[in-house]
């Protein structure tokens, strides 16, 4: 039985992933069930299902597409990626065609989108206090409208998926916005503001835009 408990375990699974290995398939299924917004396992699971002509392929591919920023690159990965084509040593690029360049871009994109930064805010600070930090920032910026604390921030469903200290991505915030789940989108951007204070101004603007959209709806 393949167990994936750490990021190292996950990397090792991906490195040796075999589409005909039932244990590998089960391990990926468990990961995407436990982490429904973690895009990398969805990508490999979709590819695995395609390689085995699995009946769930279209369903999983659609879920993967929702988590993917560039669907052209996703299509290229699904169509052209070969399991175990990259050795443990130096990565080899088979050719310099546009397709191979897109493959490299896809790998770089995964690494960038999934990387984790050291926590900047002390994990012992309660989530409510951290959110107040964001509200204070918006209060002090006259060009940004303050978020009403009586809005949908009491929605606890988001915490059922992510703990306050887990990685909250911009992709997830955009997904919530696209689905018109404004309360969740607001909370996602607040958590992003805490994790990446250097982008506070940008996230505050996004929060304001969401509020404006919410008011129109």
mmCIF file of C-alpha atoms in Angstrom:
data_model
loop_
_atom_site.group_PDB
_atom_site.id
_atom_site.type_symbol
_atom_site.label_atom_id
_atom_site.label_comp_id
_atom_site.label_asym_id
_atom_site.label_seq_id
_atom_site.Cartn_x
_atom_site.Cartn_y
_atom_site.Cartn_z
ATOM 1 C CA UNK A 1 0.000 0.000 0.000
ATOM 2 C CA UNK A 2 1.402 3.393 -1.028
ATOM 3 C CA UNK A 3 1.049 5.981 1.737
ATOM 4 C CA UNK A 4 1.510 9.689 1.081
ATOM 5 C CA UNK A 5 1.888 11.643 4.303
ATOM 6 C CA UNK A 6 4.486 14.265 3.399
ATOM 7 C CA UNK A 7 5.458 16.407 0.415
ATOM 8 C CA UNK A 8 8.470 14.109 -0.036
ATOM 9 C CA UNK A 9 6.167 11.087 -0.254
ATOM 10 C CA UNK A 10 4.101 12.887 -2.875
ATOM 11 C CA UNK A 11 7.169 13.816 -4.944
ATOM 12 C CA UNK A 12 8.366 10.215 -4.842
ATOM 13 C CA UNK A 13 4.954 8.971 -5.940
ATOM 14 C CA UNK A 14 4.895 11.331 -8.922
ATOM 15 C CA UNK A 15 8.467 10.393 -9.884
ATOM 16 C CA UNK A 16 7.630 6.689 -10.128
ATOM 17 C CA UNK A 17 3.958 6.991 -11.090
ATOM 18 C CA UNK A 18 2.804 4.031 -13.158
ATOM 19 C CA UNK A 19 -0.654 4.257 -14.770
ATOM 20 C CA UNK A 20 -1.102 0.479 -14.539
ATOM 21 C CA UNK A 21 -0.257 0.335 -10.836
ATOM 22 C CA UNK A 22 -3.498 0.126 -8.848
ATOM 23 C CA UNK A 23 -1.800 1.297 -5.625
ATOM 24 C CA UNK A 24 -0.587 4.470 -7.339
ATOM 25 C CA UNK A 25 -4.117 5.119 -8.600
ATOM 26 C CA UNK A 26 -5.607 4.632 -5.130
ATOM 27 C CA UNK A 27 -2.970 6.927 -3.583
ATOM 28 C CA UNK A 28 -3.837 9.732 -6.022
ATOM 29 C CA UNK A 29 -7.552 9.221 -5.410
ATOM 30 C CA UNK A 30 -7.025 9.679 -1.681
ATOM 31 C CA UNK A 31 -4.966 12.838 -2.188
ATOM 32 C CA UNK A 32 -7.530 14.551 -4.414
ATOM 33 C CA UNK A 33 -10.272 13.576 -1.983
ATOM 34 C CA UNK A 34 -8.381 14.986 1.012
ATOM 35 C CA UNK A 35 -7.121 18.080 -0.859
ATOM 36 C CA UNK A 36 -9.787 19.011 -3.452
ATOM 37 C CA UNK A 37 -8.043 22.265 -4.452
ATOM 38 C CA UNK A 38 -4.523 20.828 -4.836
ATOM 39 C CA UNK A 39 -4.178 20.946 -8.613
ATOM 40 C CA UNK A 40 -1.043 18.833 -9.194
ATOM 41 C CA UNK A 41 -2.505 15.446 -8.168
ATOM 42 C CA UNK A 42 -5.564 16.197 -10.313
ATOM 43 C CA UNK A 43 -3.295 16.738 -13.313
ATOM 44 C CA UNK A 44 -1.522 13.415 -12.904
ATOM 45 C CA UNK A 45 -4.704 11.567 -12.007
ATOM 46 C CA UNK A 46 -6.393 12.864 -15.166
ATOM 47 C CA UNK A 47 -3.455 11.697 -17.242
ATOM 48 C CA UNK A 48 -3.496 8.309 -15.531
ATOM 49 C CA UNK A 49 -7.209 7.853 -16.241
ATOM 50 C CA UNK A 50 -6.733 8.780 -19.879
ATOM 51 C CA UNK A 51 -3.895 6.284 -20.268
ATOM 52 C CA UNK A 52 -6.097 3.511 -18.886
ATOM 53 C CA UNK A 53 -9.264 4.591 -20.748
ATOM 54 C CA UNK A 54 -11.070 4.901 -17.432
ATOM 55 C CA UNK A 55 -14.773 5.806 -17.505
ATOM 56 C CA UNK A 56 -14.199 8.638 -14.967
ATOM 57 C CA UNK A 57 -11.663 10.399 -17.204
ATOM 58 C CA UNK A 58 -13.986 13.122 -18.562
ATOM 59 C CA UNK A 59 -15.387 13.870 -15.114
ATOM 60 C CA UNK A 60 -11.950 14.244 -13.511
ATOM 61 C CA UNK A 61 -10.622 16.205 -16.491
ATOM 62 C CA UNK A 62 -13.423 18.754 -16.070
ATOM 63 C CA UNK A 63 -12.593 19.125 -12.371
ATOM 64 C CA UNK A 64 -8.926 19.564 -13.259
ATOM 65 C CA UNK A 65 -9.762 22.231 -15.834
ATOM 66 C CA UNK A 66 -11.497 24.309 -13.149
ATOM 67 C CA UNK A 67 -8.264 24.345 -11.129
ATOM 68 C CA UNK A 68 -6.077 25.159 -14.139
ATOM 69 C CA UNK A 69 -5.184 28.666 -15.283
ATOM 70 C CA UNK A 70 -4.071 27.770 -18.817
ATOM 71 C CA UNK A 71 -6.193 25.073 -20.424
ATOM 72 C CA UNK A 72 -4.027 24.936 -23.553
ATOM 73 C CA UNK A 73 -1.109 23.852 -21.420
ATOM 74 C CA UNK A 74 -3.365 21.379 -19.611
ATOM 75 C CA UNK A 75 -4.368 19.842 -22.941
ATOM 76 C CA UNK A 76 -0.750 19.588 -23.990
ATOM 77 C CA UNK A 77 0.162 17.867 -20.723
ATOM 78 C CA UNK A 78 -2.707 15.385 -21.015
ATOM 79 C CA UNK A 79 -1.959 14.631 -24.675
ATOM 80 C CA UNK A 80 1.841 14.549 -24.691
ATOM 81 C CA UNK A 81 3.229 13.908 -21.210
ATOM 82 C CA UNK A 82 4.785 10.474 -20.749
ATOM 83 C CA UNK A 83 5.080 8.895 -17.324
ATOM 84 C CA UNK A 84 8.657 8.506 -16.086
ATOM 85 C CA UNK A 85 10.022 10.427 -19.068
ATOM 86 C CA UNK A 86 12.110 12.640 -16.767
ATOM 87 C CA UNK A 87 15.012 10.901 -15.048
ATOM 88 C CA UNK A 88 16.163 11.613 -11.501
ATOM 89 C CA UNK A 89 19.235 13.290 -12.908
ATOM 90 C CA UNK A 90 19.304 16.191 -15.322
ATOM 91 C CA UNK A 91 15.975 16.902 -16.971
ATOM 92 C CA UNK A 92 16.071 16.327 -20.714
ATOM 93 C CA UNK A 93 14.103 18.331 -23.211
ATOM 94 C CA UNK A 94 13.457 16.078 -26.188
ATOM 95 C CA UNK A 95 13.228 18.869 -28.750
ATOM 96 C CA UNK A 96 13.045 22.627 -29.075
ATOM 97 C CA UNK A 97 9.613 22.679 -30.671
ATOM 98 C CA UNK A 98 6.835 24.863 -29.336
ATOM 99 C CA UNK A 99 5.333 21.797 -27.677
ATOM 100 C CA UNK A 100 8.457 20.999 -25.699
ATOM 101 C CA UNK A 101 8.705 24.620 -24.614
ATOM 102 C CA UNK A 102 5.135 24.459 -23.409
ATOM 103 C CA UNK A 103 5.952 21.289 -21.475
ATOM 104 C CA UNK A 104 8.765 23.101 -19.697
ATOM 105 C CA UNK A 105 6.498 26.066 -19.022
ATOM 106 C CA UNK A 106 3.922 23.711 -17.558
ATOM 107 C CA UNK A 107 6.440 22.143 -15.176
ATOM 108 C CA UNK A 108 7.685 25.573 -14.113
ATOM 109 C CA UNK A 109 4.086 26.725 -13.644
ATOM 110 C CA UNK A 110 3.319 23.801 -11.330
ATOM 111 C CA UNK A 111 6.420 24.501 -9.247
ATOM 112 C CA UNK A 112 5.540 28.192 -8.981
ATOM 113 C CA UNK A 113 1.863 27.711 -8.208
ATOM 114 C CA UNK A 114 2.434 25.007 -5.603
ATOM 115 C CA UNK A 115 5.441 26.469 -3.766
ATOM 116 C CA UNK A 116 5.000 27.320 -0.112
ATOM 117 C CA UNK A 117 6.461 30.338 1.635
ATOM 118 C CA UNK A 118 7.470 30.473 5.274
ATOM 119 C CA UNK A 119 4.605 31.748 7.453
ATOM 120 C CA UNK A 120 4.966 35.465 8.118
ATOM 121 C CA UNK A 121 2.151 35.732 10.649
ATOM 122 C CA UNK A 122 2.558 33.829 13.928
ATOM 123 C CA UNK A 123 0.364 30.728 13.704
ATOM 124 C CA UNK A 124 -0.706 31.218 17.327
ATOM 125 C CA UNK A 125 -2.628 34.403 16.484
ATOM 126 C CA UNK A 126 -6.364 33.566 16.184
ATOM 127 C CA UNK A 127 -7.835 33.765 12.689
ATOM 128 C CA UNK A 128 -10.305 36.468 13.767
ATOM 129 C CA UNK A 129 -7.432 38.691 14.933
ATOM 130 C CA UNK A 130 -5.613 38.130 11.659
ATOM 131 C CA UNK A 131 -8.699 39.177 9.682
ATOM 132 C CA UNK A 132 -8.883 42.348 11.791
ATOM 133 C CA UNK A 133 -5.359 43.174 10.613
ATOM 134 C CA UNK A 134 -6.648 43.198 7.034
ATOM 135 C CA UNK A 135 -9.647 45.339 7.960
ATOM 136 C CA UNK A 136 -7.334 47.819 9.697
ATOM 137 C CA UNK A 137 -5.208 48.008 6.557
ATOM 138 C CA UNK A 138 -8.285 48.798 4.457
ATOM 139 C CA UNK A 139 -9.459 51.378 7.027
ATOM 140 C CA UNK A 140 -6.158 53.245 6.763
ATOM 141 C CA UNK A 141 -6.299 53.346 2.972
ATOM 142 C CA UNK A 142 -8.841 56.031 1.967
ATOM 143 C CA UNK A 143 -9.148 54.683 -1.574
ATOM 144 C CA UNK A 144 -10.347 51.267 -0.422
ATOM 145 C CA UNK A 145 -13.780 50.518 0.974
ATOM 146 C CA UNK A 146 -13.836 48.732 4.336
ATOM 147 C CA UNK A 147 -15.433 45.289 4.482
ATOM 148 C CA UNK A 148 -18.514 45.099 6.678
ATOM 149 C CA UNK A 149 -17.813 42.576 9.439
ATOM 150 C CA UNK A 150 -21.458 41.468 9.272
ATOM 151 C CA UNK A 151 -21.052 40.088 5.740
ATOM 152 C CA UNK A 152 -20.645 36.405 4.972
ATOM 153 C CA UNK A 153 -17.447 36.029 6.998
ATOM 154 C CA UNK A 154 -19.268 33.802 9.459
ATOM 155 C CA UNK A 155 -19.350 31.096 6.786
ATOM 156 C CA UNK A 156 -17.185 28.348 8.251
ATOM 157 C CA UNK A 157 -17.303 25.990 5.293
ATOM 158 C CA UNK A 158 -13.944 27.250 4.047
ATOM 159 C CA UNK A 159 -12.271 26.229 7.302
ATOM 160 C CA UNK A 160 -13.636 22.727 6.755
ATOM 161 C CA UNK A 161 -11.415 22.504 3.678
ATOM 162 C CA UNK A 162 -8.385 24.569 4.746
ATOM 163 C CA UNK A 163 -6.957 25.312 8.165
ATOM 164 C CA UNK A 164 -5.943 29.003 8.578
ATOM 165 C CA UNK A 165 -2.285 28.059 8.170
ATOM 166 C CA UNK A 166 -2.732 26.002 4.993
ATOM 167 C CA UNK A 167 -1.866 27.451 1.626
ATOM 168 C CA UNK A 168 -4.632 29.607 0.155
ATOM 169 C CA UNK A 169 -4.035 30.251 -3.546
ATOM 170 C CA UNK A 170 -5.189 33.041 -5.808
ATOM 171 C CA UNK A 171 -6.587 30.341 -8.087
ATOM 172 C CA UNK A 172 -8.947 29.202 -5.336
ATOM 173 C CA UNK A 173 -10.067 32.774 -4.651
ATOM 174 C CA UNK A 174 -10.806 33.219 -8.362
ATOM 175 C CA UNK A 175 -12.749 29.948 -8.436
ATOM 176 C CA UNK A 176 -14.951 31.129 -5.569
ATOM 177 C CA UNK A 177 -15.531 34.442 -7.356
ATOM 178 C CA UNK A 178 -16.406 32.690 -10.613
ATOM 179 C CA UNK A 179 -18.903 30.531 -8.722
ATOM 180 C CA UNK A 180 -20.354 33.693 -7.108
ATOM 181 C CA UNK A 181 -19.389 32.454 -3.648
ATOM 182 C CA UNK A 182 -18.493 35.974 -2.601
ATOM 183 C CA UNK A 183 -18.120 35.319 1.128
ATOM 184 C CA UNK A 184 -15.577 32.584 0.471
ATOM 185 C CA UNK A 185 -13.743 34.700 -2.108
ATOM 186 C CA UNK A 186 -13.460 37.548 0.410
ATOM 187 C CA UNK A 187 -12.084 35.240 3.077
ATOM 188 C CA UNK A 188 -9.642 33.689 0.598
ATOM 189 C CA UNK A 189 -8.210 37.095 -0.315
ATOM 190 C CA UNK A 190 -7.951 38.065 3.356
ATOM 191 C CA UNK A 191 -5.913 34.951 4.101
ATOM 192 C CA UNK A 192 -3.764 35.655 1.038
ATOM 193 C CA UNK A 193 -3.157 39.165 2.376
ATOM 194 C CA UNK A 194 -1.874 37.703 5.621
ATOM 195 C CA UNK A 195 0.431 35.231 3.931
ATOM 196 C CA UNK A 196 1.780 37.724 1.389
ATOM 197 C CA UNK A 197 1.787 41.177 3.058
ATOM 198 C CA UNK A 198 3.878 42.630 0.251
ATOM 199 C CA UNK A 199 0.749 42.295 -1.945
ATOM 200 C CA UNK A 200 -1.678 43.767 0.598
ATOM 201 C CA UNK A 201 -2.658 46.655 -1.668
ATOM 202 C CA UNK A 202 -3.447 44.325 -4.567
ATOM 203 C CA UNK A 203 -5.532 41.967 -2.445
ATOM 204 C CA UNK A 204 -7.364 44.876 -0.820
ATOM 205 C CA UNK A 205 -8.377 46.114 -4.272
ATOM 206 C CA UNK A 206 -9.664 42.621 -5.119
ATOM 207 C CA UNK A 207 -11.691 42.624 -1.906
ATOM 208 C CA UNK A 208 -13.214 45.974 -2.857
ATOM 209 C CA UNK A 209 -14.090 44.728 -6.347
ATOM 210 C CA UNK A 210 -15.787 41.635 -4.933
ATOM 211 C CA UNK A 211 -17.849 43.822 -2.617
ATOM 212 C CA UNK A 212 -18.923 45.986 -5.557
ATOM 213 C CA UNK A 213 -19.943 42.912 -7.575
ATOM 214 C CA UNK A 214 -21.762 41.532 -4.549
ATOM 215 C CA UNK A 215 -23.729 44.772 -4.127
ATOM 216 C CA UNK A 216 -24.786 44.731 -7.797
ATOM 217 C CA UNK A 217 -25.979 41.145 -7.553
#
